[in-house]
Coordinates of C-alpha atoms in Angstrom, one line a residue:
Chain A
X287 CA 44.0 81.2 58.4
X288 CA 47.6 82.7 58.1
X289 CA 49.5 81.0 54.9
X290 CA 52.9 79.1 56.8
X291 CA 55.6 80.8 55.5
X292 CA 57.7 79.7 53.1
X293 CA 62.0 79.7 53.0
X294 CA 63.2 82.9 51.3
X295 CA 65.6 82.1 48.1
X296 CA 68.8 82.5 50.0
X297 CA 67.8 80.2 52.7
X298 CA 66.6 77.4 49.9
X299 CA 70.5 78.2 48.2
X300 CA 71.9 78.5 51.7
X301 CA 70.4 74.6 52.6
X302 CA 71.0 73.2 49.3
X303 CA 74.7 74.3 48.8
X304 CA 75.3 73.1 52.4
X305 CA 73.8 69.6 51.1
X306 CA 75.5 69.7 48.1
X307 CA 79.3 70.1 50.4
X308 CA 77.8 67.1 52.9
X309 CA 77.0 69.6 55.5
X310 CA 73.7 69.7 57.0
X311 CA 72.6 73.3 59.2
X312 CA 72.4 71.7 62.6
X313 CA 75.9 70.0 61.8
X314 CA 74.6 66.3 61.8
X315 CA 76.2 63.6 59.1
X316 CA 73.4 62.8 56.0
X317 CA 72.9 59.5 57.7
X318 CA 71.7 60.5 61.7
X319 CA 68.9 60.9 63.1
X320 CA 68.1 63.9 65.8
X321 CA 68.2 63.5 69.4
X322 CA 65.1 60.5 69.9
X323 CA 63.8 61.2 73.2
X324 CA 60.8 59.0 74.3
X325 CA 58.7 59.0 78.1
X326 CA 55.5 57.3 79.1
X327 CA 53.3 59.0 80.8
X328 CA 51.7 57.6 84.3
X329 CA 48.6 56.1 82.8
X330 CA 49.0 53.0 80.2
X331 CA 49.3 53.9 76.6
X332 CA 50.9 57.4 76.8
X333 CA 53.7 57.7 74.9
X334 CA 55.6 61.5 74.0
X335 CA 58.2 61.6 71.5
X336 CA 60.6 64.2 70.7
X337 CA 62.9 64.4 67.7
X338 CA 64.3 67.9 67.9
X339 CA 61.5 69.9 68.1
X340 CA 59.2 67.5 66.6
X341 CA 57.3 66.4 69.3
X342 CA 54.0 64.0 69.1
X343 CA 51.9 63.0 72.2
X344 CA 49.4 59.3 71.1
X345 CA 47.2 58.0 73.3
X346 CA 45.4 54.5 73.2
X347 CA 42.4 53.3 74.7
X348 CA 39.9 50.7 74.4
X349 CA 36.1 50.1 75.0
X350 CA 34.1 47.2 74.2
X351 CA 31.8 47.9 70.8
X352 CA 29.8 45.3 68.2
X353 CA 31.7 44.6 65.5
X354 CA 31.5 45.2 61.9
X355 CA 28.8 43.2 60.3
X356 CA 31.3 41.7 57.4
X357 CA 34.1 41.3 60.2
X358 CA 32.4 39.5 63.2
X359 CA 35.1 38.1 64.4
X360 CA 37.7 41.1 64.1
X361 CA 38.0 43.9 66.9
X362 CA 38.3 47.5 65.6
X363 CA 41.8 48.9 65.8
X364 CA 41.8 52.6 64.6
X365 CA 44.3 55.3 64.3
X366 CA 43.0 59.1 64.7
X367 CA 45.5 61.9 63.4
X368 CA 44.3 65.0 63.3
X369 CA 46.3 67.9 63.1
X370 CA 45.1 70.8 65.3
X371 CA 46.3 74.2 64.9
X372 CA 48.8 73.7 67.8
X373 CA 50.7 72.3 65.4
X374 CA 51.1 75.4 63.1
X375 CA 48.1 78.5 62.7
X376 CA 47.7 77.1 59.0
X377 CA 45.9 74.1 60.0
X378 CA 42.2 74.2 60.5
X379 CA 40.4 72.1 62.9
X380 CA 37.9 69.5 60.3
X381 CA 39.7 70.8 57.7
X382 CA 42.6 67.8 56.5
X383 CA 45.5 69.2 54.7
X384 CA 47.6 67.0 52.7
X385 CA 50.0 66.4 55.2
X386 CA 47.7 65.3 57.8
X387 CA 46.0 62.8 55.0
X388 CA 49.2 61.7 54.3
X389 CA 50.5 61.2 57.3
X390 CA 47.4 59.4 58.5
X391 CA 47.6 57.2 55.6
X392 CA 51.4 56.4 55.7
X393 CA 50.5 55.0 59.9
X394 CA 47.9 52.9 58.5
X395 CA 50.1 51.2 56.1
X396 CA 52.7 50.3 58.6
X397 CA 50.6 49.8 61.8
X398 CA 47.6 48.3 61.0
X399 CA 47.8 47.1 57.3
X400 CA 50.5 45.2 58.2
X401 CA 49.2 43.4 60.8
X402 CA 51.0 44.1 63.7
X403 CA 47.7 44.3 65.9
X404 CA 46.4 41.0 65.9
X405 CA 42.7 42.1 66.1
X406 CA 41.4 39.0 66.1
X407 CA 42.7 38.5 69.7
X408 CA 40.3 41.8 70.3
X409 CA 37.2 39.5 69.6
X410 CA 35.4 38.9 72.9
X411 CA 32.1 37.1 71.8
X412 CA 32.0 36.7 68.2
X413 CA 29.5 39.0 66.2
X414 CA 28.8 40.5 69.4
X415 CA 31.0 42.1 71.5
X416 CA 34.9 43.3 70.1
X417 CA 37.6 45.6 71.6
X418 CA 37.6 49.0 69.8
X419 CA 41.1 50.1 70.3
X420 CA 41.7 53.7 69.4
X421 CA 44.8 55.3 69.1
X422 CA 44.8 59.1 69.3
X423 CA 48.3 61.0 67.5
X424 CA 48.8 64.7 69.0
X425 CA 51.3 66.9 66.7
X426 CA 52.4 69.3 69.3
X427 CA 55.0 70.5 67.3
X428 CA 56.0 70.0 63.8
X429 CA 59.7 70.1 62.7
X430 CA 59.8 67.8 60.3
X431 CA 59.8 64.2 59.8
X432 CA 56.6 63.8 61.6
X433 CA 56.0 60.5 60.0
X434 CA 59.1 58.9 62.1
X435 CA 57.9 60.3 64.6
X436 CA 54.8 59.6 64.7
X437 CA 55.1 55.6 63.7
X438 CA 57.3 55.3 67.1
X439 CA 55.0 57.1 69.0
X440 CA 52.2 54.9 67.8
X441 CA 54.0 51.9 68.3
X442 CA 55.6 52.6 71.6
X443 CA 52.4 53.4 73.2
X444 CA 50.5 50.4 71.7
X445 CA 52.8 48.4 73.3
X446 CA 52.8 50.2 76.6
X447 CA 48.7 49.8 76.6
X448 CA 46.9 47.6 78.7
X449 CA 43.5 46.0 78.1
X450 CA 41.3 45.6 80.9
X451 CA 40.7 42.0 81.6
X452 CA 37.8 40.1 80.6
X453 CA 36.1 36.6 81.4
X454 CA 33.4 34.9 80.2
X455 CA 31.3 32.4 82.4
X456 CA 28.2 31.1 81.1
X457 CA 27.7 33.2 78.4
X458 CA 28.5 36.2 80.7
X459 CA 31.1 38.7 79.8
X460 CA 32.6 40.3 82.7
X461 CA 34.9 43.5 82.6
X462 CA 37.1 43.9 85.4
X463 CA 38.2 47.2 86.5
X464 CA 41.8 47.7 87.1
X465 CA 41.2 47.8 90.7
X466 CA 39.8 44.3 90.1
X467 CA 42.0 42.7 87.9
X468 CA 45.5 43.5 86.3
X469 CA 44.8 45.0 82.9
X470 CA 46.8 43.0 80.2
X471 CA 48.5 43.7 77.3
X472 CA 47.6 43.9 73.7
X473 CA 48.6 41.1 71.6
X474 CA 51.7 42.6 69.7
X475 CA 52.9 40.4 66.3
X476 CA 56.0 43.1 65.4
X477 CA 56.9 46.4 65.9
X478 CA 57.1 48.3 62.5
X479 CA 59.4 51.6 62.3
X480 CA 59.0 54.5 59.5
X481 CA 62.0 56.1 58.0
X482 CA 62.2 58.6 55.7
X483 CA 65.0 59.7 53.2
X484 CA 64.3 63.1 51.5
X485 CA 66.4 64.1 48.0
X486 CA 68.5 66.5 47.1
X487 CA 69.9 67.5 43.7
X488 CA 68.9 67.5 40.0
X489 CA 69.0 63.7 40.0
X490 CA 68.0 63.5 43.9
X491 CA 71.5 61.7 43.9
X492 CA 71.8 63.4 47.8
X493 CA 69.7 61.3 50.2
X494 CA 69.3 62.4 53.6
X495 CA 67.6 60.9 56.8
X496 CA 65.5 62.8 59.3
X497 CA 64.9 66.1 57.4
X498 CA 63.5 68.9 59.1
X499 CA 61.3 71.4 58.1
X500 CA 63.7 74.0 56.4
X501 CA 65.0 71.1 55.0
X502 CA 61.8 69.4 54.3
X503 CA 60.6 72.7 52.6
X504 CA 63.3 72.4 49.8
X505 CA 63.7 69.0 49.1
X506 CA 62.3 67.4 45.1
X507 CA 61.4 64.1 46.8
X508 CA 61.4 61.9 49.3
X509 CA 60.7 58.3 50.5
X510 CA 59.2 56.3 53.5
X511 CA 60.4 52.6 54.2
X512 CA 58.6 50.8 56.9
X513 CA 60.0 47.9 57.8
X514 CA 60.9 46.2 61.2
X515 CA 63.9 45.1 62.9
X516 CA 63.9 41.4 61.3
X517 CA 64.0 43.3 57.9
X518 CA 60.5 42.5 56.9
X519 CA 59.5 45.8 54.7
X520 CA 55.6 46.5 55.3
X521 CA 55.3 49.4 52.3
X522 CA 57.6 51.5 50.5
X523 CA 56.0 55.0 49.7
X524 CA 57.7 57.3 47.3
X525 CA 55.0 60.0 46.5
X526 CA 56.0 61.8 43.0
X527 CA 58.9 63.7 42.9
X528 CA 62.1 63.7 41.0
X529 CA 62.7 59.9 40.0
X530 CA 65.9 58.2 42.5
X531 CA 68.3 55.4 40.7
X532 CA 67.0 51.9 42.0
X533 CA 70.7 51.1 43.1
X534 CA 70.5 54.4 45.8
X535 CA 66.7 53.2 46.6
X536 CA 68.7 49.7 47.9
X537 CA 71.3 51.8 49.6
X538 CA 68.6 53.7 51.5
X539 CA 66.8 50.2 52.5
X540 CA 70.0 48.8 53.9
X541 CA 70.4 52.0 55.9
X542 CA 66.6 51.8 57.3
X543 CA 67.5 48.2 58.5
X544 CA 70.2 49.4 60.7
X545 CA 68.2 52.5 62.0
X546 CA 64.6 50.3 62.4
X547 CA 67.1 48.0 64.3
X548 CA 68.3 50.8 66.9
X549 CA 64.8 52.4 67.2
X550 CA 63.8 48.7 68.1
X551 CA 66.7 48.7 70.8
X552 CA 65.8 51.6 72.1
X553 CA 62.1 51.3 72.2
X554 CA 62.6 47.6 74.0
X555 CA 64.7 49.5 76.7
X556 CA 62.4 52.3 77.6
X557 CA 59.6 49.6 77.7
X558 CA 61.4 47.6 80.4
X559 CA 62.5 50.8 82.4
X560 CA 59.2 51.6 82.3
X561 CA 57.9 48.6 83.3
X562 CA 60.9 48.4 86.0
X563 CA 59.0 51.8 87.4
X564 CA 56.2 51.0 87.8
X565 CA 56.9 47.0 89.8
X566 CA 57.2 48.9 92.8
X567 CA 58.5 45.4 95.0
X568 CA 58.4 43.1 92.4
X569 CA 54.6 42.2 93.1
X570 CA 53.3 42.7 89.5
X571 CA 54.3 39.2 88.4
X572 CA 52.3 38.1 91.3
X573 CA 48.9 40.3 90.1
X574 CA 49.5 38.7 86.1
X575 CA 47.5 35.6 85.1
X576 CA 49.2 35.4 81.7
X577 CA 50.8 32.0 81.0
X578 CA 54.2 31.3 79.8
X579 CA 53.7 29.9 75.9
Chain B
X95 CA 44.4 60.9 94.8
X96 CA 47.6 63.9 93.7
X97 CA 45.2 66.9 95.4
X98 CA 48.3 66.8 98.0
X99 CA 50.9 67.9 95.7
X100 CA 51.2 70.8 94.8
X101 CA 50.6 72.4 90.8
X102 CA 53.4 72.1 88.3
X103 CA 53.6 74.7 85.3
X104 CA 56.2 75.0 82.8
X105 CA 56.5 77.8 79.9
X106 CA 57.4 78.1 76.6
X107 CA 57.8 74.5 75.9
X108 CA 56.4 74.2 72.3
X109 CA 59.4 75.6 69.8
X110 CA 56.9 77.1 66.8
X111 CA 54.1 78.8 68.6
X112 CA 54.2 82.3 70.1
X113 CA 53.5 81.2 73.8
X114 CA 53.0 77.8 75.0
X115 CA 52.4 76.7 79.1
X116 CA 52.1 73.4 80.2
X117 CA 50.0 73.1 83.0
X118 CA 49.9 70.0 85.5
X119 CA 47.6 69.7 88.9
X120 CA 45.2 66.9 91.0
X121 CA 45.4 64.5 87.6
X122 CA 45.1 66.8 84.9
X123 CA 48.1 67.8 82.6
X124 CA 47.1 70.0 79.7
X125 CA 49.3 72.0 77.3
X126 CA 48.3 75.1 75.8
X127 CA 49.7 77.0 72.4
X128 CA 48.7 80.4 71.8
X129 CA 48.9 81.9 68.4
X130 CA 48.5 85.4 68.3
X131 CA 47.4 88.3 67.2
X132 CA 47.4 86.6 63.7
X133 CA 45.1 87.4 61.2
X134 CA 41.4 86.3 61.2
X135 CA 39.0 84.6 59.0
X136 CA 36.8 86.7 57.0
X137 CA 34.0 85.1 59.3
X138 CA 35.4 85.6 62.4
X139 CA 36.4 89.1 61.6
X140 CA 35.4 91.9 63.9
X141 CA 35.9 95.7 62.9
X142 CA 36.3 96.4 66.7
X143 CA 38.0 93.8 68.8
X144 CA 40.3 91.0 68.1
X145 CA 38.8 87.3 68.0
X146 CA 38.9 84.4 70.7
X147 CA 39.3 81.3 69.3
X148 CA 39.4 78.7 72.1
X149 CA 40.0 74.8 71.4
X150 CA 39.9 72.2 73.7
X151 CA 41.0 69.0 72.0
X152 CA 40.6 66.0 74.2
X153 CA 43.1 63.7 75.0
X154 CA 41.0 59.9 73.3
X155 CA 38.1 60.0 71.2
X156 CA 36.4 62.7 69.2
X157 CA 35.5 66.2 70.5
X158 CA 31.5 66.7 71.0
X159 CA 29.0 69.4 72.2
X160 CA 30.7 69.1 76.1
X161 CA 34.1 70.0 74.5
X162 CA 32.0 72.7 72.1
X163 CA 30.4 74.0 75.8
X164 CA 33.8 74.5 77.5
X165 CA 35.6 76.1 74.7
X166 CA 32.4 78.6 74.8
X167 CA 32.6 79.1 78.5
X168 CA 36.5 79.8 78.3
X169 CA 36.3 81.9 75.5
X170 CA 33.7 84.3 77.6
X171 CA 36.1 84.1 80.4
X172 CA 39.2 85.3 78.4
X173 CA 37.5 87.5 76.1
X174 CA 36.9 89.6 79.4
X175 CA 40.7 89.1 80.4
X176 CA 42.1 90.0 77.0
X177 CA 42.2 93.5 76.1
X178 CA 40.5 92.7 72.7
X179 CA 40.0 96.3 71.7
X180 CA 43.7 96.5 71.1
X181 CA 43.6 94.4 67.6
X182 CA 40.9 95.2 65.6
X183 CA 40.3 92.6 62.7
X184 CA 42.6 90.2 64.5
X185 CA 42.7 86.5 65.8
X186 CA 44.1 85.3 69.0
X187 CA 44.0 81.2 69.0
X188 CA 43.8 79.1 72.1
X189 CA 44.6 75.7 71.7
X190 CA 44.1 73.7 74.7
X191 CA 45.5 70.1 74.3
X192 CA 44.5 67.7 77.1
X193 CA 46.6 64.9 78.0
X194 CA 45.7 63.6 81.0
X195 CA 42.8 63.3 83.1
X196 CA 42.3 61.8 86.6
X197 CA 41.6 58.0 85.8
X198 CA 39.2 56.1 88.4
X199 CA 40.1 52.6 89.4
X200 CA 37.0 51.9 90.1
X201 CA 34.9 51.6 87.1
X202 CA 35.7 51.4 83.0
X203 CA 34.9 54.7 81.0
X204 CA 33.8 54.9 78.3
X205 CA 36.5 56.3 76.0
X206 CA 35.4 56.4 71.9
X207 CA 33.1 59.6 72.9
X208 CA 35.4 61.8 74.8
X209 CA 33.1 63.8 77.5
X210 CA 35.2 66.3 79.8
X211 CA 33.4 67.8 81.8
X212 CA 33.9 70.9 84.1
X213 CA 35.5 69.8 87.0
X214 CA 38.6 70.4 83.9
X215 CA 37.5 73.8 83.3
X216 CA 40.1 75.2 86.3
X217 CA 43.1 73.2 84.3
X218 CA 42.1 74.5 81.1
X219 CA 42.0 78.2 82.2
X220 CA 45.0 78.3 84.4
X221 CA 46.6 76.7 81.2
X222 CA 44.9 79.0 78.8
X223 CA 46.4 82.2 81.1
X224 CA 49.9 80.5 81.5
X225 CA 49.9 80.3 77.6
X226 CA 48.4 84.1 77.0
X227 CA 51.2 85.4 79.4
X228 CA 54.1 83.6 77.9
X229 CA 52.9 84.6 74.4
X230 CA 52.9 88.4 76.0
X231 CA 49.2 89.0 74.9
X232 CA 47.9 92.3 76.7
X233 CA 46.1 91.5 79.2
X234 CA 43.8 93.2 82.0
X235 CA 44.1 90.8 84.6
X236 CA 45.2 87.2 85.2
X237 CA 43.0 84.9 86.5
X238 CA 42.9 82.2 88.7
X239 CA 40.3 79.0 89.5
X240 CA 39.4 76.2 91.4
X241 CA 36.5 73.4 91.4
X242 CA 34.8 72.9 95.1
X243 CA 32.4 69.9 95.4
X244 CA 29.4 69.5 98.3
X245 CA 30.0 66.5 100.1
X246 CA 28.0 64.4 102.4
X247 CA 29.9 62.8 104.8
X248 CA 28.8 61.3 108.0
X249 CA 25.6 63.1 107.7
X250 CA 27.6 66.7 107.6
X251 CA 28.1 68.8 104.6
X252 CA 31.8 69.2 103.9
X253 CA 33.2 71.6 100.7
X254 CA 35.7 69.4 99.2
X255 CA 38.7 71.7 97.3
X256 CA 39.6 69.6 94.1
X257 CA 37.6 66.7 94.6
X258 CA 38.9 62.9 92.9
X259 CA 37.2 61.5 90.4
X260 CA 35.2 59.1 93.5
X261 CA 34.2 62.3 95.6
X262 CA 33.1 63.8 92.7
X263 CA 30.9 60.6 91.8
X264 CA 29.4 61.0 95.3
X265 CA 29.2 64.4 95.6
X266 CA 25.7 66.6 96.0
X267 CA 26.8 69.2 93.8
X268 CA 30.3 70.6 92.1
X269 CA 31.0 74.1 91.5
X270 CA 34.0 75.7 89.5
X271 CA 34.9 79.5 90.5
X272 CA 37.3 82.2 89.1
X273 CA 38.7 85.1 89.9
X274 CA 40.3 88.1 88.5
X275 CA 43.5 89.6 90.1
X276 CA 41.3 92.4 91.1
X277 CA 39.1 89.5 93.4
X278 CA 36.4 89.5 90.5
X279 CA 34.2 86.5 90.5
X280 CA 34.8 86.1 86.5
X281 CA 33.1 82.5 85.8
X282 CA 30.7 80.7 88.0
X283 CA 29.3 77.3 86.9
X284 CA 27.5 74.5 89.1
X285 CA 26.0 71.5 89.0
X286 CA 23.7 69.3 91.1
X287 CA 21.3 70.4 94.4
X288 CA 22.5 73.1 96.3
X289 CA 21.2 76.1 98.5
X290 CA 22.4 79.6 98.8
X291 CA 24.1 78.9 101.7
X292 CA 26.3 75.7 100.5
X293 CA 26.9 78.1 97.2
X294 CA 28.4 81.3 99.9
X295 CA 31.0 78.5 101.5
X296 CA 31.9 76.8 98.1
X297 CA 32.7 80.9 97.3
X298 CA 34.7 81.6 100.1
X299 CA 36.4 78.3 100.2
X300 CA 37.3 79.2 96.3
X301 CA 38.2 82.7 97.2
X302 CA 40.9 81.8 99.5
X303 CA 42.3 79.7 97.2
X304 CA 42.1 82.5 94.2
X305 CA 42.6 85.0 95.8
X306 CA 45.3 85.1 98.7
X307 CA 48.5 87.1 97.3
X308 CA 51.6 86.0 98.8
X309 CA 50.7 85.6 102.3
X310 CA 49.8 82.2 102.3
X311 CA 51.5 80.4 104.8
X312 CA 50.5 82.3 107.8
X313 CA 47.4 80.6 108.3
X314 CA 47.9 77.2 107.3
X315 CA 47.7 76.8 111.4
X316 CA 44.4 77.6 111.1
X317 CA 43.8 75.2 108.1
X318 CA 44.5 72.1 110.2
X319 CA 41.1 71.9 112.2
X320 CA 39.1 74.5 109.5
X321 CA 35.7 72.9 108.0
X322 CA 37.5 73.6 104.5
X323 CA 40.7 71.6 103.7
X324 CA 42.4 74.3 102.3
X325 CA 44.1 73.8 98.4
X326 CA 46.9 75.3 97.3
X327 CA 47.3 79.2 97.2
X328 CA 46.8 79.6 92.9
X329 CA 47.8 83.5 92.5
X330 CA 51.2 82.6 94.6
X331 CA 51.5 79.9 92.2
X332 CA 51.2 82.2 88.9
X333 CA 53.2 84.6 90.3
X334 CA 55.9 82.4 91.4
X335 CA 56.5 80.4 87.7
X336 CA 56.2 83.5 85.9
X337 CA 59.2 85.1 88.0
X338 CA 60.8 82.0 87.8
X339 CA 60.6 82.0 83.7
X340 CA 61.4 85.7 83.7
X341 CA 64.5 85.0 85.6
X342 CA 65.8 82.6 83.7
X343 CA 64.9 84.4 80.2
X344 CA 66.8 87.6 82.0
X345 CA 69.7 85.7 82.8
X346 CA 72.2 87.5 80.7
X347 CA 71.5 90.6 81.8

């Protein structure tokens, strides 16, 4: 397979004396983000981001499995990534790179180490019969910071996913279709956001957000804060590189807040446009048998 | 069921690869990248003719043997299309990215093991020659396709153009046809009982679909009280969005 191609010397100068003078090549401060642009699709659990020209497609779905043997009473909540060589000719299909093992890694942290499934809601009969929820990430296009990307993806389509509806009489477990019943929702603790500073400089004393992939190519380190919009940081993941001053670490958290915050606000809107959509006549609070708590 | 509507195509959508085509009809959506001529893997090497690579990734759960069978069967198909001899020692990759398939209301699938099957196959080709024309790859022919099924309905046999996921549940047999611009049968695949004669109207109801150029509208009269209920006209289609892109790219001019 072809090798990608790296930056030439004058375009690593060209990006790093820009950085140096505050001046970023697409003309955005050191602080913003690219154009976010998410869309659902028609079925439940579709979710396409695009940052840029990052885009990432995720898909969920569930089937009912047997659980683990040392976890009967925990449903299986699993996120694929694998990057295909629609993403770039250089990856190889079975063949993990490092950026695919670390970007699978870095969504496990945030989404499902820190609990923001509850899987024990995904227990149906316990020992027996679980929810597997799956949750399939799609690089179509890699521009850099496909973690970002990625974790909103993940997150907006897990909380756009519904469950088909269950009962259990007499030691029967039903399945309704969704022609039957209303599917339902997952049971969603908090929604967890990934953002990533990369650094710049002999000290890595320039930190900017949402680097893409020239930008990515030529930076000496960088650093992914998940945390959620209360604050709550679920994993902090600096991977070598040049060492950063605590003090501009803090600074950086701060920042995430704010941003973790807006990509909250925004997600929480398209969900309720969405959901607006598809409550053609108001009738879906009629088909719901969820209580109030 | 979306069989009424017509197909939707859109070009040149991914930023990084050398042609891209996103391809939506009847359910399925499916986005294409196509890398290429790039160069090969010392395995896949071949001192005459460039290499094929076909992959069909499915939208949930892991690719198996049907995914391994359909990227076999397209890469046959375009193999013939693509005018291979032109790169020696090269590698033209077909990544074929499923997003969405028909869903049925009616029953839970099973999700963990993906299984496509070929009632897909026309989406995945019409994709696959939307992504090989925008990446300008040389190119004998296009091609075009459709899936019929055999239907019993109130004891008559009815051919069924793009059939929903319920018809094809209840349907005798399911065929998928395609055709060359030159009206070659290029791929041919069934399934199910069938006779010679249900296989000669599944091919002409398929061959009006392929293979009208242009003219299509002067017999949808006829279409109205026809045994076949007549799909859209597919070469009309491809010609239309590739004028449409080259129109827009040409703008300046």
């Amino acid at each position: 397979m072809p090798r990608e191609a790296e930056p030439s010397l004058n375009e690593k100068q060209f990006v790093l004396q820009a950085l140096k003078e505050d001046v970023r090549l697409d003309g955005r401060d050191l602080d913003q983000y690219r154009p976010l642009e998410l869309t659902f699709g028609d079925q439940h659990g579709v979710a396409e981001v695009t940052l840029g020209k990052t885009k990432v497609l995720v898909k969920t779905s569930a089937e009912v499995t047997v659980p683990y043997p040392d976890r009967p009473l925990d449903g299986i909540f699993t996120i694929a990534t694998e990057l295909s060589p629609m993403t770039a000719p250089s990856f190889e299909v079975n063949r993990p790179t490092e950026t695919e093992v670390l970007l699978a890694r870095l969504l496990e942290k945030t989404v499902r180490r820190s609990g923001a499934l509850d899987t024990e809601s995904l227990c149906l009969v316990a020992g027996q019969k679980v929810w597997s929820v799956r949750v399939d990430v799609h690089v179509l296009s890699h521009d850099g910071n496909l973690t970002d990307a990625a974790c909103f993806a993940v997150v907006a389509s897990l909380r756009h996913f519904r469950k088909p509806d269950t009962s259990m009489e007499g030691g029967v477990l039903t399945v309704y279709t969704p022609a039957e019943r209303e599917p339902v929702p997952l049971s969603w603790l908090h929604s967890p956001f990934c953002i990533s500073w990369s650094f710049y400089g002999d000290m890595g004393e320039i930190a900017v957000l949402d680097a893409t992939w020239v930008e990515e190519q030529v930076r000496v380190g960088s650093c992914t804060i998940s945390l959620n919009r209360h604050g709550e940081i679920c994993q902090i993941a600096k991977l070598g590189g040049t060492p950063v001053e605590a003090v501009a670490l803090l600074q950086c958290t701060s920042v995430a807040l704010a941003k973790a915050k807006e990509l909250s606000g925004l997600l929480d809107t398209k969900l309720a446009e969405d959901a607006k959509r598809r409550d053609k006549g108001g009738l879906l609070a009629e088909l719901s048998a969820e209580n109030d708590r | 069921m979306s069989a009424t509507t017509a197909p939707e195509a859109a070009l040149s959508v991914l930023p990084r690869a050398d042609g891209s085509a996103k391809y939506s009809y009847a359910g399925y959506t499916v986005t294409a990248s196509v890398n290429g001529p790039i160069e090969a893997q010392r395995k896949d090497e071949h001192a005459q003719e460039a290499y094929v690579d076909v992959i069909v990734r499915p939208a949930a759960g892991v690719g198996g043997t049907r995914e391994r069978h359909l990227e076999s069967l397209l890469q046959s198909s375009l193999s013939q299309l693509i005018l291979v001899k032109n790169f020696p020692r090269m590698l033209i990759q077909v990544v074929l990215q499923v997003e969405a398939v028909p869903d049925n209301d009616y029953e839970n699938t099973k999700l963990v093991q993906a299984s496509l099957n070929f009632p897909i196959i026309p989406a995945l080709l019409q994709t696959a020659v939307l992504g090989l024309l925008s990446a300008v790859v040389p190119m004998r022919a296009t091609a075009t396709s459709t899936v019929a099924a055999v239907v019993f309905q109130d004891g008559a046999k009815r051919v069924v153009v793009d059939p929903s996921p319920k018809e094809l549940a209840a349907a005798r047999s399911v065929h998928v046809l395609a055709f060359t611009s030159h009206d070659e049968l290029i791929l041919a695949e069934s399934e199910g009982d069938f006779s010679v004669k249900e296989w000669d109207d599944v091919y002409d109801a398929a061959a009006k679909i392929c293979c009208q150029s242009g003219a299509g509208n002067a017999d949808t009269a006829m279409d109205l009280d026809g045994p076949v209920n007549a799909g859209p006209d597919m070469r009309q289609f491809l010609n239309s969005t590739l004028e449409a892109k080259v129109a827009a790219d040409l703008y300046w001019k």
